[in-house]
mmCIF file of C-alpha atoms in Angstrom:
data_model
loop_
_atom_site.group_PDB
_atom_site.id
_atom_site.type_symbol
_atom_site.label_atom_id
_atom_site.label_comp_id
_atom_site.label_asym_id
_atom_site.label_seq_id
_atom_site.Cartn_x
_atom_site.Cartn_y
_atom_site.Cartn_z
ATOM 1 C CA UNK A 130 0.056 0.123 -0.047
ATOM 2 C CA UNK A 131 2.922 2.455 0.698
ATOM 3 C CA UNK A 132 4.623 1.714 -2.440
ATOM 4 C CA UNK A 133 1.166 2.357 -4.191
ATOM 5 C CA UNK A 134 1.082 5.781 -2.231
ATOM 6 C CA UNK A 135 4.875 6.574 -3.124
ATOM 7 C CA UNK A 136 4.186 5.786 -6.762
ATOM 8 C CA UNK A 137 1.117 8.141 -6.829
ATOM 9 C CA UNK A 138 2.960 11.189 -5.419
ATOM 10 C CA UNK A 139 5.636 10.666 -8.126
ATOM 11 C CA UNK A 140 3.115 10.615 -10.844
ATOM 12 C CA UNK A 141 1.592 13.752 -9.063
ATOM 13 C CA UNK A 142 5.084 15.684 -8.836
ATOM 14 C CA UNK A 143 5.933 14.670 -12.745
ATOM 15 C CA UNK A 144 2.290 15.734 -13.746
ATOM 16 C CA UNK A 145 2.871 19.184 -11.974
ATOM 17 C CA UNK A 146 6.357 19.447 -13.476
ATOM 18 C CA UNK A 147 4.996 18.617 -17.052
ATOM 19 C CA UNK A 148 2.409 21.481 -16.421
ATOM 20 C CA UNK A 149 5.105 23.951 -15.506
ATOM 21 C CA UNK A 150 7.844 22.667 -18.152
ATOM 22 C CA UNK A 151 7.035 25.757 -20.577
ATOM 23 C CA UNK A 152 9.194 28.251 -20.154
ATOM 24 C CA UNK A 153 8.376 32.204 -20.292
ATOM 25 C CA UNK A 154 8.980 33.339 -23.709
ATOM 26 C CA UNK A 155 7.998 37.067 -22.607
ATOM 27 C CA UNK A 156 8.251 38.608 -19.203
ATOM 28 C CA UNK A 157 6.280 41.808 -19.232
ATOM 29 C CA UNK A 158 6.774 44.203 -15.885
ATOM 30 C CA UNK A 159 5.432 47.416 -14.880
ATOM 31 C CA UNK A 160 4.896 48.464 -18.619
ATOM 32 C CA UNK A 161 3.347 52.029 -18.997
ATOM 33 C CA UNK A 162 2.618 53.289 -22.516
ATOM 34 C CA UNK A 163 1.661 57.040 -23.421
ATOM 35 C CA UNK A 164 0.800 58.509 -26.779
ATOM 36 C CA UNK A 165 1.672 61.620 -26.428
ATOM 37 C CA UNK A 166 -0.349 62.818 -22.897
ATOM 38 C CA UNK A 167 -2.882 60.203 -23.385
ATOM 39 C CA UNK A 168 -1.975 57.180 -20.810
ATOM 40 C CA UNK A 169 -2.793 53.965 -22.713
ATOM 41 C CA UNK A 170 -1.223 51.014 -21.074
ATOM 42 C CA UNK A 171 -1.023 50.833 -17.263
ATOM 43 C CA UNK A 172 1.205 49.108 -15.168
ATOM 44 C CA UNK A 173 1.032 45.492 -17.192
ATOM 45 C CA UNK A 174 2.826 42.823 -15.799
ATOM 46 C CA UNK A 175 2.624 39.437 -17.104
ATOM 47 C CA UNK A 176 4.552 36.101 -18.178
ATOM 48 C CA UNK A 177 4.027 34.595 -21.385
ATOM 49 C CA UNK A 178 4.611 30.756 -21.693
ATOM 50 C CA UNK A 179 6.247 29.156 -25.016
ATOM 51 C CA UNK A 180 4.370 27.014 -27.650
ATOM 52 C CA UNK A 181 0.965 28.033 -25.559
ATOM 53 C CA UNK A 182 -2.047 30.196 -27.012
ATOM 54 C CA UNK A 183 -2.391 33.122 -25.198
ATOM 55 C CA UNK A 184 -5.466 35.581 -25.755
ATOM 56 C CA UNK A 185 -5.987 38.912 -25.065
ATOM 57 C CA UNK A 186 -9.787 39.897 -24.643
ATOM 58 C CA UNK A 187 -11.703 43.019 -23.696
ATOM 59 C CA UNK A 188 -13.903 45.828 -25.062
ATOM 60 C CA UNK A 189 -12.902 47.978 -27.806
ATOM 61 C CA UNK A 190 -9.774 50.684 -26.998
ATOM 62 C CA UNK A 191 -8.855 48.491 -23.740
ATOM 63 C CA UNK A 192 -5.132 48.335 -24.893
ATOM 64 C CA UNK A 193 -5.052 44.585 -26.188
ATOM 65 C CA UNK A 194 -3.788 45.685 -29.748
ATOM 66 C CA UNK A 195 -1.284 48.201 -27.986
ATOM 67 C CA UNK A 196 0.427 45.663 -25.806
ATOM 68 C CA UNK A 197 0.509 43.038 -28.966
ATOM 69 C CA UNK A 198 2.526 45.637 -30.983
ATOM 70 C CA UNK A 199 4.787 46.301 -28.247
ATOM 71 C CA UNK A 200 5.870 43.094 -27.954
ATOM 72 C CA UNK A 201 7.925 43.464 -31.561
ATOM 73 C CA UNK A 202 8.226 46.968 -31.013
ATOM 74 C CA UNK A 203 5.600 47.882 -33.962
ATOM 75 C CA UNK A 204 4.861 51.086 -31.572
ATOM 76 C CA UNK A 205 8.371 52.480 -32.113
ATOM 77 C CA UNK A 206 6.763 53.604 -35.665
ATOM 78 C CA UNK A 207 4.080 55.717 -34.097
ATOM 79 C CA UNK A 208 5.055 59.140 -33.505
ATOM 80 C CA UNK A 209 4.776 60.304 -29.568
ATOM 81 C CA UNK A 210 4.651 56.867 -28.691
ATOM 82 C CA UNK A 211 6.675 56.437 -25.259
ATOM 83 C CA UNK A 212 7.047 52.924 -23.557
ATOM 84 C CA UNK A 213 8.257 52.623 -19.898
ATOM 85 C CA UNK A 214 8.782 49.442 -17.877
ATOM 86 C CA UNK A 215 10.667 46.405 -19.093
ATOM 87 C CA UNK A 216 9.502 43.739 -21.857
ATOM 88 C CA UNK A 217 11.817 40.604 -22.198
ATOM 89 C CA UNK A 218 12.257 38.046 -24.897
ATOM 90 C CA UNK A 219 13.905 34.989 -23.797
ATOM 91 C CA UNK A 220 15.623 36.802 -21.175
ATOM 92 C CA UNK A 221 16.767 39.704 -23.203
ATOM 93 C CA UNK A 222 15.246 43.072 -22.839
ATOM 94 C CA UNK A 223 13.724 43.840 -26.422
ATOM 95 C CA UNK A 224 15.140 47.255 -26.529
ATOM 96 C CA UNK A 225 18.634 45.668 -26.867
ATOM 97 C CA UNK A 226 17.585 43.095 -29.809
ATOM 98 C CA UNK A 227 18.149 44.569 -33.370
ATOM 99 C CA UNK A 228 14.544 45.444 -34.357
ATOM 100 C CA UNK A 229 14.633 43.159 -37.429
ATOM 101 C CA UNK A 230 15.860 40.388 -35.370
ATOM 102 C CA UNK A 231 12.917 40.688 -33.206
ATOM 103 C CA UNK A 232 10.300 40.873 -35.916
ATOM 104 C CA UNK A 233 11.835 37.685 -37.735
ATOM 105 C CA UNK A 234 11.357 36.101 -34.431
ATOM 106 C CA UNK A 235 7.980 37.522 -33.571
ATOM 107 C CA UNK A 236 6.225 37.744 -36.527
ATOM 108 C CA UNK A 237 2.544 39.220 -37.115
ATOM 109 C CA UNK A 238 -0.724 38.617 -38.838
ATOM 110 C CA UNK A 239 -3.049 41.415 -39.082
ATOM 111 C CA UNK A 240 -6.784 41.617 -38.908
ATOM 112 C CA UNK A 241 -7.370 41.982 -42.222
ATOM 113 C CA UNK A 242 -5.689 39.749 -44.820
ATOM 114 C CA UNK A 243 -2.904 41.594 -46.575
ATOM 115 C CA UNK A 244 -1.285 39.721 -49.309
ATOM 116 C CA UNK A 245 1.425 41.432 -51.483
ATOM 117 C CA UNK A 246 0.215 42.347 -55.109
ATOM 118 C CA UNK A 247 2.111 39.466 -56.414
ATOM 119 C CA UNK A 248 2.299 35.470 -56.693
ATOM 120 C CA UNK A 249 1.358 33.144 -54.203
ATOM 121 C CA UNK A 250 4.575 31.563 -54.093
ATOM 122 C CA UNK A 251 6.259 35.184 -54.495
ATOM 123 C CA UNK A 252 4.482 36.136 -51.054
ATOM 124 C CA UNK A 253 6.056 33.300 -49.545
ATOM 125 C CA UNK A 254 9.068 33.673 -51.022
ATOM 126 C CA UNK A 255 9.683 37.477 -50.363
ATOM 127 C CA UNK A 256 11.017 37.517 -46.836
ATOM 128 C CA UNK A 257 13.383 34.699 -47.337
ATOM 129 C CA UNK A 258 15.125 36.230 -50.452
ATOM 130 C CA UNK A 259 15.118 39.706 -48.390
ATOM 131 C CA UNK A 260 17.247 37.534 -45.543
ATOM 132 C CA UNK A 261 19.677 36.516 -48.616
ATOM 133 C CA UNK A 262 18.271 33.155 -49.353
ATOM 134 C CA UNK A 263 18.648 32.921 -53.326
ATOM 135 C CA UNK A 264 19.095 29.098 -54.537
ATOM 136 C CA UNK A 265 15.471 28.265 -56.017
ATOM 137 C CA UNK A 266 15.586 24.591 -54.409
ATOM 138 C CA UNK A 267 15.697 25.960 -50.983
ATOM 139 C CA UNK A 268 13.296 28.558 -51.608
ATOM 140 C CA UNK A 269 10.946 25.897 -53.050
ATOM 141 C CA UNK A 270 11.109 24.081 -50.152
ATOM 142 C CA UNK A 271 10.634 26.996 -47.744
ATOM 143 C CA UNK A 272 7.167 27.985 -49.780
ATOM 144 C CA UNK A 273 6.129 24.339 -49.858
ATOM 145 C CA UNK A 274 6.398 23.580 -46.163
ATOM 146 C CA UNK A 275 5.094 27.118 -45.167
ATOM 147 C CA UNK A 276 1.991 26.660 -47.005
ATOM 148 C CA UNK A 277 1.681 22.968 -45.417
ATOM 149 C CA UNK A 278 1.981 24.410 -42.331
ATOM 150 C CA UNK A 279 -0.453 26.877 -43.116
ATOM 151 C CA UNK A 280 -2.721 24.118 -44.145
ATOM 152 C CA UNK A 281 -3.167 25.759 -47.628
ATOM 153 C CA UNK A 282 -0.550 23.804 -49.713
ATOM 154 C CA UNK A 283 -3.015 21.202 -51.420
ATOM 155 C CA UNK A 284 -5.642 24.067 -52.224
ATOM 156 C CA UNK A 285 -2.901 26.408 -54.230
ATOM 157 C CA UNK A 286 -0.108 23.670 -55.017
ATOM 158 C CA UNK A 287 -1.570 23.934 -58.884
ATOM 159 C CA UNK A 288 -1.746 27.757 -58.964
ATOM 160 C CA UNK A 289 1.654 28.862 -57.052
ATOM 161 C CA UNK A 290 2.479 31.417 -59.743
ATOM 162 C CA UNK A 291 -1.365 32.911 -59.989
ATOM 163 C CA UNK A 292 -1.701 36.197 -58.036
ATOM 164 C CA UNK A 293 -2.454 35.799 -54.226
ATOM 165 C CA UNK A 294 -5.250 38.700 -54.297
ATOM 166 C CA UNK A 295 -7.361 35.855 -56.357
ATOM 167 C CA UNK A 296 -7.695 33.936 -53.189
ATOM 168 C CA UNK A 297 -10.515 33.989 -50.720
ATOM 169 C CA UNK A 298 -10.314 35.893 -48.075
ATOM 170 C CA UNK A 299 -10.066 32.745 -45.941
ATOM 171 C CA UNK A 300 -7.240 31.749 -48.192
ATOM 172 C CA UNK A 301 -5.630 35.066 -47.905
ATOM 173 C CA UNK A 302 -5.214 34.891 -44.254
ATOM 174 C CA UNK A 303 -3.692 31.686 -43.986
ATOM 175 C CA UNK A 304 -1.480 32.766 -47.010
ATOM 176 C CA UNK A 305 -0.269 35.540 -44.510
ATOM 177 C CA UNK A 306 -0.117 33.061 -41.762
ATOM 178 C CA UNK A 307 2.341 31.080 -44.097
ATOM 179 C CA UNK A 308 4.053 34.431 -45.246
ATOM 180 C CA UNK A 309 4.800 34.557 -41.474
ATOM 181 C CA UNK A 310 6.059 30.816 -40.961
ATOM 182 C CA UNK A 311 8.747 31.378 -43.858
ATOM 183 C CA UNK A 312 10.639 33.544 -41.775
ATOM 184 C CA UNK A 313 10.948 30.830 -38.943
ATOM 185 C CA UNK A 314 9.705 32.638 -36.168
ATOM 186 C CA UNK A 315 9.198 31.557 -32.697
ATOM 187 C CA UNK A 316 6.268 33.507 -31.844
ATOM 188 C CA UNK A 317 3.134 34.394 -33.954
ATOM 189 C CA UNK A 318 1.302 37.630 -32.980
ATOM 190 C CA UNK A 319 -2.727 37.377 -34.116
ATOM 191 C CA UNK A 320 -4.674 41.195 -33.868
ATOM 192 C CA UNK A 321 -7.853 39.596 -34.646
ATOM 193 C CA UNK A 322 -7.131 37.345 -37.635
ATOM 194 C CA UNK A 323 -10.940 36.217 -38.152
ATOM 195 C CA UNK A 324 -12.665 39.271 -37.602
ATOM 196 C CA UNK A 325 -13.111 39.984 -41.283
ATOM 197 C CA UNK A 326 -13.747 36.247 -42.231
ATOM 198 C CA UNK A 327 -16.669 33.860 -42.262
ATOM 199 C CA UNK A 328 -17.504 31.278 -40.011
ATOM 200 C CA UNK A 329 -16.204 28.437 -42.162
ATOM 201 C CA UNK A 330 -12.967 30.095 -42.778
ATOM 202 C CA UNK A 331 -12.961 31.429 -38.841
ATOM 203 C CA UNK A 332 -12.984 27.544 -38.124
ATOM 204 C CA UNK A 333 -10.294 26.733 -40.339
ATOM 205 C CA UNK A 334 -8.149 29.456 -38.822
ATOM 206 C CA UNK A 335 -8.789 28.088 -35.325
ATOM 207 C CA UNK A 336 -7.850 24.743 -36.365
ATOM 208 C CA UNK A 337 -4.928 25.822 -37.866
ATOM 209 C CA UNK A 338 -3.801 27.665 -34.557
ATOM 210 C CA UNK A 339 -4.290 24.478 -32.201
ATOM 211 C CA UNK A 340 -1.795 22.995 -34.512
ATOM 212 C CA UNK A 341 1.006 25.659 -35.031
ATOM 213 C CA UNK A 342 1.092 26.053 -31.166
ATOM 214 C CA UNK A 343 2.988 22.562 -31.332
ATOM 215 C CA UNK A 344 5.942 24.672 -32.828
ATOM 216 C CA UNK A 345 5.038 28.087 -32.204
ATOM 217 C CA UNK A 346 4.195 30.448 -29.506
ATOM 218 C CA UNK A 347 0.679 32.183 -30.313
ATOM 219 C CA UNK A 348 -0.715 35.501 -28.875
ATOM 220 C CA UNK A 349 -4.079 36.116 -30.436
ATOM 221 C CA UNK A 350 -6.253 39.672 -29.559
ATOM 222 C CA UNK A 351 -10.159 38.399 -30.151
ATOM 223 C CA UNK A 352 -13.265 40.356 -29.437
ATOM 224 C CA UNK A 353 -14.483 36.994 -29.694
ATOM 225 C CA UNK A 354 -14.749 35.083 -26.103
ATOM 226 C CA UNK A 355 -16.199 32.036 -27.610
ATOM 227 C CA UNK A 356 -13.292 32.086 -29.794
ATOM 228 C CA UNK A 357 -10.892 32.418 -26.938
ATOM 229 C CA UNK A 358 -12.472 29.613 -24.767
ATOM 230 C CA UNK A 359 -11.817 27.713 -28.082
ATOM 231 C CA UNK A 360 -8.481 27.989 -28.740
ATOM 232 C CA UNK A 361 -6.572 29.603 -25.930
ATOM 233 C CA UNK A 362 -4.658 28.322 -22.978
ATOM 234 C CA UNK A 363 -4.034 31.397 -21.104
ATOM 235 C CA UNK A 364 -6.417 34.504 -21.259
ATOM 236 C CA UNK A 365 -6.040 38.009 -19.903
ATOM 237 C CA UNK A 366 -8.750 40.357 -19.540
ATOM 238 C CA UNK A 367 -8.009 44.151 -20.749
ATOM 239 C CA UNK A 368 -10.140 46.951 -19.360
ATOM 240 C CA UNK A 369 -9.313 50.709 -19.639
ATOM 241 C CA UNK A 370 -5.638 49.896 -20.607
ATOM 242 C CA UNK A 371 -5.041 47.706 -17.401
ATOM 243 C CA UNK A 372 -4.931 43.906 -17.249
ATOM 244 C CA UNK A 373 -7.775 43.232 -14.769
ATOM 245 C CA UNK A 374 -7.145 39.407 -14.613
ATOM 246 C CA UNK A 375 -4.995 36.963 -16.206
ATOM 247 C CA UNK A 376 -5.210 32.958 -15.972
ATOM 248 C CA UNK A 377 -5.545 29.774 -17.666
ATOM 249 C CA UNK A 378 -8.506 30.220 -19.781
ATOM 250 C CA UNK A 379 -10.534 27.627 -18.331
ATOM 251 C CA UNK A 380 -10.216 28.685 -15.042
ATOM 252 C CA UNK A 381 -10.973 32.716 -16.028
ATOM 253 C CA UNK A 382 -13.961 31.777 -17.778
ATOM 254 C CA UNK A 383 -15.169 29.395 -14.946
ATOM 255 C CA UNK A 384 -14.259 31.122 -11.939
ATOM 256 C CA UNK A 385 -13.295 34.757 -12.405
ATOM 257 C CA UNK A 386 -11.716 36.028 -9.285
ATOM 258 C CA UNK A 387 -12.461 39.906 -10.390
ATOM 259 C CA UNK A 388 -16.252 41.027 -10.644
ATOM 260 C CA UNK A 389 -15.445 43.110 -13.551
ATOM 261 C CA UNK A 390 -14.177 40.113 -15.261
ATOM 262 C CA UNK A 391 -17.438 38.183 -14.432
ATOM 263 C CA UNK A 392 -19.625 40.807 -15.720
ATOM 264 C CA UNK A 393 -17.699 41.073 -19.076
ATOM 265 C CA UNK A 394 -18.272 37.423 -19.972
ATOM 266 C CA UNK A 395 -21.718 37.081 -18.758
ATOM 267 C CA UNK A 396 -22.369 40.140 -20.956
ATOM 268 C CA UNK A 397 -23.326 42.571 -18.705
ATOM 269 C CA UNK A 398 -21.180 45.438 -20.565
ATOM 270 C CA UNK A 399 -18.959 45.564 -23.762
#
């Protein structure tokens, strides 16, 4: 009997170790962001795990997309934007990382599909070519692998030289994900990637996200709380520039610790 108890204790310890084995790929500490005199993000602190899906939810204008853009320094492009606090990517302050290197490692997919006005093939090959890859055989493999990972290859393999603008909206968004994957990022940021898509295309993107998290960390901004429950491991609820609550998705939706979270997810506001 004692041996059984000891074995169970060991199993429980192993289980707990496995639950915590993912490292923190982003550490965010006391981040404040200002657009001029407008205080947009207020003392944001959180840790984002590697190879998990983290969802940012909350009403419009609450800071979700603003924080997302901080993670690959997209806010650097906005005049009058000032960021205070610390954001570490793999234990390195992102301010100390070359911005091109950072954006290669931390790719981004936007709300509306934005394929380049060129062929499907060239959309995928564009980034690798800019990075100095010229060999046709290598580019061919990158294009094929990226399209397969984005679950698009079978649909377009016979028309790679056709314009990407001829694809449907859902296909264009998966192409944009493939274009991001072609640069071999570790993190994929997604800013409401399905808001412009129909339910069938949305379902395909959600299936794709579940598959991609085996190889990538995914951080997604979404207005769709049902989507957050379907695809994310962790959820942060934003309100008025603050993170009200950040927890495992199942726990946050089943037993929120803050009444404002409960009010939002039950539809009392927002």
